[in-house]
Amino acid sequence: MTTLTLVLILAAAVIVLGAGAALLISRRRAELPPPDELDAITEEVIEHPEHPEPHLDEAVATPKPEPVPEPEPAPAPEPAAPTLERPEAPKGRLVRLRARLARSQGTLGKGLLAVLGRASLDDAAWEEIEDTLLAADVGVGPTDELVEQLKTRVRVEGIKDPDHARTVLREELIALIGPSNDRSLKSAGAEGKPGVVLVVGVNGTGKTTTVGRLARVLVAENKSVVLGAADTFRAAAAEQLQTWGERVGVDTVRGPEGGDPASVGFEAVQKGIADGVDVVLVDTAGRLHTKAGLMDELGKVKRVIEKQAPVTEVLLVIDATTGQNGMTQARVFGEVVEVTGIVLTKLDGTAKGGIVIAVQRELGVPVKFVGLGEGVDDLAPFDPEEFVDALLE
C-alpha cells in the first residue's frame, strides 16, 4: 500500500468519524453501543466508506422513551353535608319576647291601670274601663265578667295606690284567661303510631310559617318529625315548607300543584308510620270560612288521615290583628274539624291582646302558641302569667 493511498484512507476515516460524531451529538437521547461494537463499526467505515450513513443508524439506535403513565383523575369531592340548625328551646321564649309584646300591648294595661289607680271610681270610670277592654277585643261577655270582679274587689279590699291596682288587675286577668287550661301540644300517638297535628286556617294568617316553626319547637324537644305539605293550591306553600324542614333535617311529603290535599296528608302519615317518627305535622290548604264547599273539603282531609292514625291535635291559626273577623273564623272552623288549640300570630304588631280571652271563650279551647315576631324561633308556648305581665308593663 502506497503512502498516498494510506493518507487518503486516513482522511476518509477522519471525515466519516467527524460526521458520525456530529450525528451522535445532534441526537440528544441517543446511547452509544459498547466499546467493542463501536470499534467494529469504525473499522467497517474505514474499510467500506461507500456504505450509506443509515448503516450507522441501524447500529446506533435511539431508544424509544418509556411512556409516562397518565395521572389518575382526582376523586370528585363529596358534596358538603348541609349544616343543620339547632332551634332554640321553646321553654322561656315568651320571657325573651316579653319586652316586644309589652311595647305593642301596653295600651290595654296602661289604660286600665290609669283608671283603677284613681282615688275613687264612679260610673264614668267603670264605663271607661269597659270601653278600654272592648277596644282591645276582649269581647262583651268577658268584659262584663272582669268589670264585675273588679268592682267586687274594689268594694271589699279598696284600692288605694297604683301597686295595689296592678296586683288586683293582674290576678283577675290571669283568672279570666284561665291558668289551669292544658296548653300542652298533643303530639304523642298511640299504639306505636305517630301523633298527628293538623294545622288549619285561612290564607294569610301565617299558617305555613307556623307549621315550620312548630317543627322547630318539636326538633328542639328531640322529637322526630315528618311534614305534610297539603296546601297544594298555593304554588309556593310546598316549597316554603320544605325549606323549613331542610333547615332542621326534617322530611317533607309533597304532592303535585293543585293535587288532592287529602292524599298528601294520607301519604305524610303513611311515611311517618313507616319511618317510626314521633309527630306528623300537616299543613292544610287555606280555606275561606264563608265557603261551605271548601270547609267540607277540610273535613275530608281529616277523615282520610284518620284511616291510618288518629289526629291528636287540630290547631287553628288566627291572625291576631283581624279582631272580630278572627272570631268568626274560629267559630266556623271549630264546627268543621273540632279545633283543640289556637295559635295566635302577629301579636307583636298592632294586635289587641284581648283576643286571647275572646277566642278561648268562643271555642272553649286554649291558646297554645303565640307568634311574636318574624324570627324563625319567634313562636312561643303561651303562658298566661307572662302574657299578663307583658300587658301590664
Tab-separated table of C-alpha atoms in Angstrom, residues 51-317:
chain	number	residue	atom	x	y	z
A	51	HIS	CA	-21.758	2.257	2.784
A	52	PRO	CA	-24.542	4.816	3.317
A	53	GLU	CA	-24.895	6.615	6.617
A	54	PRO	CA	-28.145	4.810	7.623
A	55	HIS	CA	-25.943	1.743	8.130
A	56	LEU	CA	-24.686	3.525	11.219
A	57	ASP	CA	-28.252	4.279	12.354
A	58	GLU	CA	-29.012	0.572	12.434
A	59	ALA	CA	-26.226	0.022	14.960
A	60	VAL	CA	-26.710	3.143	16.968
A	61	ALA	CA	-30.466	3.116	17.545
A	62	THR	CA	-32.202	5.773	19.559
A	63	PRO	CA	-34.201	4.044	22.268
A	64	LYS	CA	-37.854	4.941	22.468
A	65	PRO	CA	-38.753	6.812	25.613
A	66	GLU	CA	-40.818	4.873	28.049
A	67	PRO	CA	-44.452	6.036	28.103
A	68	VAL	CA	-45.308	8.260	31.043
A	69	PRO	CA	-48.407	6.923	32.778
A	70	GLU	CA	-51.290	9.380	32.867
A	71	PRO	CA	-52.114	10.545	36.388
A	72	GLU	CA	-55.248	9.069	37.842
A	73	PRO	CA	-58.080	11.564	37.962
A	74	ALA	CA	-58.628	13.049	41.388
A	75	PRO	CA	-61.804	11.784	43.032
A	76	ALA	CA	-64.684	14.193	42.811
A	77	PRO	CA	-65.204	15.999	46.115
A	78	GLU	CA	-68.188	14.764	48.041
A	79	PRO	CA	-70.919	17.361	48.449
A	80	ALA	CA	-70.766	19.042	51.801
A	81	ALA	CA	-73.499	17.964	54.167
A	82	PRO	CA	-75.957	20.756	54.875
A	83	THR	CA	-75.474	22.441	58.198
A	84	LEU	CA	-78.499	21.716	60.334
A	85	GLU	CA	-79.750	24.388	62.666
A	86	ARG	CA	-80.353	23.731	66.329
A	87	PRO	CA	-83.568	25.537	67.240
A	88	GLU	CA	-83.894	27.483	70.452
A	89	ALA	CA	-85.568	25.571	73.279
A	90	PRO	CA	-89.232	26.627	73.460
A	91	LYS	CA	-89.236	26.955	77.229
A	92	GLY	CA	-88.723	30.568	78.194
A	93	ARG	CA	-89.264	32.036	74.724
A	94	LEU	CA	-92.172	34.135	75.961
A	95	VAL	CA	-89.893	35.641	78.600
A	96	ARG	CA	-87.391	36.609	75.894
A	97	LEU	CA	-90.138	38.123	73.779
A	98	ARG	CA	-91.909	39.813	76.673
A	99	ALA	CA	-90.431	43.240	76.039
A	100	ARG	CA	-91.563	43.127	72.422
A	101	LEU	CA	-95.048	42.093	73.490
A	102	ALA	CA	-95.185	44.810	76.141
A	103	ARG	CA	-94.364	47.521	73.604
A	104	SER	CA	-97.240	46.531	71.342
A	105	GLN	CA	-99.824	45.714	74.008
A	106	GLY	CA	-99.075	48.436	76.538
A	107	THR	CA	-102.183	50.446	75.724
A	108	LEU	CA	-104.526	47.913	77.339
A	109	GLY	CA	-102.617	47.562	80.589
A	110	LYS	CA	-101.741	51.228	80.931
A	111	GLY	CA	-105.289	52.310	80.170
A	112	LEU	CA	-106.783	50.034	82.828
A	113	LEU	CA	-104.212	50.925	85.459
A	114	ALA	CA	-104.657	54.634	84.854
A	115	VAL	CA	-108.336	54.333	85.805
A	116	LEU	CA	-108.065	51.763	88.601
A	117	GLY	CA	-105.385	53.775	90.332
A	118	ARG	CA	-107.658	56.743	90.903
A	119	ALA	CA	-108.686	57.697	94.413
A	120	SER	CA	-112.339	56.953	93.659
A	121	LEU	CA	-114.167	55.155	90.850
A	122	ASP	CA	-117.535	56.442	89.714
A	123	ASP	CA	-119.802	55.156	86.938
A	124	ALA	CA	-117.900	57.116	84.321
A	125	ALA	CA	-114.654	55.458	85.421
A	126	TRP	CA	-116.167	51.970	85.112
A	127	GLU	CA	-117.512	52.820	81.668
A	128	GLU	CA	-114.024	53.904	80.677
A	129	ILE	CA	-112.667	50.548	81.829
A	130	GLU	CA	-115.341	48.744	79.793
A	131	ASP	CA	-114.523	50.768	76.681
A	132	THR	CA	-110.825	50.004	77.064
A	133	LEU	CA	-111.494	46.276	77.315
A	134	LEU	CA	-113.866	46.215	74.353
A	135	ALA	CA	-111.433	48.215	72.227
A	136	ALA	CA	-108.822	45.556	72.971
A	137	ASP	CA	-111.136	42.831	71.559
A	138	VAL	CA	-111.752	41.176	74.917
A	139	GLY	CA	-115.389	40.653	73.951
A	140	VAL	CA	-118.641	41.675	75.636
A	141	GLY	CA	-119.084	38.634	77.877
A	142	PRO	CA	-115.544	38.519	79.269
A	143	THR	CA	-115.569	42.324	79.684
A	144	ASP	CA	-118.734	42.234	81.805
A	145	GLU	CA	-117.290	39.421	83.905
A	146	LEU	CA	-113.990	41.204	84.502
A	147	VAL	CA	-115.632	44.516	85.409
A	148	GLU	CA	-117.917	42.821	87.955
A	149	GLN	CA	-114.951	41.065	89.548
A	150	LEU	CA	-113.011	44.320	89.768
A	151	LYS	CA	-115.955	46.174	91.283
A	152	THR	CA	-116.298	43.489	93.952
A	153	ARG	CA	-112.644	43.614	94.903
A	154	VAL	CA	-112.585	47.405	94.967
A	155	ARG	CA	-115.583	47.402	97.260
A	156	VAL	CA	-114.221	44.677	99.561
A	157	GLU	CA	-110.493	45.464	99.586
A	158	GLY	CA	-110.360	49.038	98.403
A	159	ILE	CA	-107.651	50.172	96.010
A	160	LYS	CA	-105.595	52.987	97.476
A	161	ASP	CA	-102.487	53.028	95.288
A	162	PRO	CA	-101.236	52.029	91.813
A	163	ASP	CA	-99.325	48.981	93.106
A	164	HIS	CA	-102.467	47.553	94.677
A	165	ALA	CA	-104.408	48.298	91.490
A	166	ARG	CA	-101.829	46.463	89.428
A	167	THR	CA	-101.914	43.409	91.701
A	168	VAL	CA	-105.695	43.175	91.581
A	169	LEU	CA	-105.872	43.662	87.813
A	170	ARG	CA	-103.118	41.103	87.229
A	171	GLU	CA	-104.859	38.434	89.272
A	172	GLU	CA	-108.232	38.987	87.583
A	173	LEU	CA	-106.805	38.976	84.064
A	174	ILE	CA	-104.916	35.724	84.705
A	175	ALA	CA	-108.084	34.161	86.116
A	176	LEU	CA	-110.052	35.311	83.060
A	177	ILE	CA	-107.507	33.784	80.663
A	178	GLY	CA	-107.536	30.505	82.548
A	179	PRO	CA	-104.267	29.453	84.160
A	180	SER	CA	-105.428	25.857	84.674
A	181	ASN	CA	-106.107	25.129	80.993
A	182	ASP	CA	-103.968	22.412	79.449
A	183	ARG	CA	-101.858	24.221	76.876
A	184	SER	CA	-99.510	21.377	76.004
A	185	LEU	CA	-99.267	20.242	72.386
A	186	LYS	CA	-100.873	16.808	71.977
A	187	SER	CA	-98.130	15.302	69.862
A	188	ALA	CA	-97.955	11.747	71.227
A	189	GLY	CA	-99.585	8.950	69.235
A	190	ALA	CA	-100.860	5.627	70.496
A	191	GLU	CA	-100.019	2.011	69.692
A	192	GLY	CA	-96.659	2.892	68.166
A	193	LYS	CA	-98.113	5.369	65.697
A	194	PRO	CA	-97.016	8.990	65.449
A	195	GLY	CA	-99.016	11.862	66.794
A	196	VAL	CA	-100.754	13.766	64.001
A	197	VAL	CA	-101.121	17.543	64.249
A	198	LEU	CA	-103.439	19.152	61.699
A	199	VAL	CA	-102.895	22.893	61.197
A	200	VAL	CA	-105.841	24.824	59.713
A	201	GLY	CA	-106.776	28.421	58.966
A	202	VAL	CA	-107.416	30.860	56.163
A	203	ASN	CA	-104.676	32.032	53.816
A	204	GLY	CA	-102.690	34.987	55.062
A	205	THR	CA	-102.734	34.102	58.755
A	206	GLY	CA	-99.197	32.696	58.713
A	207	LYS	CA	-100.291	29.072	58.702
A	208	THR	CA	-97.417	27.552	56.718
A	209	THR	CA	-94.874	29.585	58.671
A	210	THR	CA	-96.482	28.343	61.876
A	211	VAL	CA	-96.075	24.719	60.737
A	212	GLY	CA	-92.393	25.341	60.038
A	213	ARG	CA	-91.897	26.964	63.414
A	214	LEU	CA	-93.761	24.135	65.156
A	215	ALA	CA	-91.347	21.701	63.523
A	216	ARG	CA	-88.503	23.645	65.100
A	217	VAL	CA	-90.232	23.509	68.501
A	218	LEU	CA	-90.544	19.712	68.244
A	219	VAL	CA	-86.963	19.231	66.999
A	220	ALA	CA	-85.732	21.337	69.923
A	221	GLU	CA	-87.550	18.829	72.155
A	222	ASN	CA	-85.635	15.975	70.432
A	223	LYS	CA	-88.669	14.651	68.573
A	224	SER	CA	-88.563	13.285	65.034
A	225	VAL	CA	-90.952	14.898	62.585
A	226	VAL	CA	-92.420	14.489	59.088
A	227	LEU	CA	-94.085	17.447	57.379
A	228	GLY	CA	-97.076	17.097	55.061
A	229	ALA	CA	-97.399	19.922	52.513
A	230	ALA	CA	-101.139	19.522	51.920
A	231	ASP	CA	-101.601	23.166	50.920
A	232	THR	CA	-101.463	22.170	47.257
A	233	PHE	CA	-103.394	25.148	45.895
A	234	ARG	CA	-100.812	27.793	46.788
A	235	ALA	CA	-97.812	27.474	44.499
A	236	ALA	CA	-95.108	28.456	46.993
A	237	ALA	CA	-96.514	26.677	50.044
A	238	ALA	CA	-94.886	23.270	49.497
A	239	GLU	CA	-91.511	24.810	48.600
A	240	GLN	CA	-91.683	27.077	51.614
A	241	LEU	CA	-92.493	24.209	53.960
A	242	GLN	CA	-89.746	22.007	52.532
A	243	THR	CA	-87.221	24.775	53.153
A	244	TRP	CA	-88.328	24.968	56.782
A	245	GLY	CA	-87.857	21.214	57.107
A	246	GLU	CA	-84.445	21.073	55.469
A	247	ARG	CA	-83.051	23.607	57.907
A	248	VAL	CA	-83.636	21.226	60.810
A	249	GLY	CA	-83.292	17.878	58.995
A	250	VAL	CA	-86.996	17.089	58.658
A	251	ASP	CA	-88.509	15.326	55.613
A	252	THR	CA	-91.427	16.876	53.723
A	253	VAL	CA	-94.056	14.950	51.774
A	254	ARG	CA	-95.309	16.919	48.773
A	255	GLY	CA	-97.865	16.419	46.040
A	256	PRO	CA	-98.455	17.928	42.606
A	257	GLU	CA	-99.576	21.531	42.493
A	258	GLY	CA	-103.354	21.626	42.562
A	259	GLY	CA	-103.499	17.985	43.676
A	260	ASP	CA	-105.728	16.442	46.303
A	261	PRO	CA	-104.746	17.761	49.770
A	262	ALA	CA	-106.221	14.697	51.470
A	263	SER	CA	-103.923	12.343	49.541
A	264	VAL	CA	-100.860	14.356	50.596
A	265	GLY	CA	-101.958	14.183	54.223
A	266	PHE	CA	-102.517	10.434	53.851
A	267	GLU	CA	-99.032	9.897	52.368
A	268	ALA	CA	-97.399	12.017	55.060
A	269	VAL	CA	-98.939	9.932	57.829
A	270	GLN	CA	-98.069	6.758	55.920
A	271	LYS	CA	-94.415	7.839	55.771
A	272	GLY	CA	-94.493	8.834	59.432
A	273	ILE	CA	-95.670	5.358	60.384
A	274	ALA	CA	-93.118	3.639	58.108
A	275	ASP	CA	-90.237	5.754	59.435
A	276	GLY	CA	-91.323	5.459	63.056
A	277	VAL	CA	-91.311	9.212	63.672
A	278	ASP	CA	-92.842	10.879	66.704
A	279	VAL	CA	-95.013	13.521	65.039
A	280	VAL	CA	-96.546	14.270	61.636
A	281	LEU	CA	-97.369	17.949	61.041
A	282	VAL	CA	-99.856	18.554	58.217
A	283	ASP	CA	-100.206	21.999	56.660
A	284	THR	CA	-103.682	22.182	55.118
A	285	ALA	CA	-104.899	24.351	52.273
A	286	GLY	CA	-106.192	27.742	53.339
A	287	ARG	CA	-109.988	27.780	53.460
A	288	LEU	CA	-112.377	30.678	53.307
A	289	HIS	CA	-114.640	30.206	56.282
A	290	THR	CA	-117.512	31.645	54.229
A	291	LYS	CA	-117.337	28.859	51.608
A	292	ALA	CA	-119.155	25.729	52.750
A	293	GLY	CA	-117.752	23.542	49.969
A	294	LEU	CA	-114.148	24.378	50.831
A	295	MET	CA	-114.767	23.727	54.503
A	296	ASP	CA	-116.262	20.325	53.646
A	297	GLU	CA	-113.003	19.503	51.838
A	298	LEU	CA	-111.108	20.289	55.011
A	299	GLY	CA	-113.273	17.796	56.889
A	300	LYS	CA	-112.381	15.243	54.218
A	301	VAL	CA	-108.656	15.770	54.841
A	302	LYS	CA	-109.136	14.891	58.495
A	303	ARG	CA	-111.254	11.807	57.728
A	304	VAL	CA	-108.752	10.455	55.186
A	305	ILE	CA	-105.804	10.930	57.537
A	306	GLU	CA	-107.595	9.110	60.342
A	307	LYS	CA	-107.849	5.963	58.228
A	308	GLN	CA	-104.239	5.392	59.294
A	309	ALA	CA	-103.792	7.202	62.601
A	310	PRO	CA	-105.927	9.402	64.859
A	311	VAL	CA	-105.458	13.161	64.623
A	312	THR	CA	-104.171	14.080	68.080
A	313	GLU	CA	-104.324	17.873	67.700
A	314	VAL	CA	-106.078	20.386	65.445
A	315	LEU	CA	-104.520	23.827	65.683
A	316	LEU	CA	-106.362	26.814	64.277
A	317	VAL	CA	-104.065	29.672	63.225
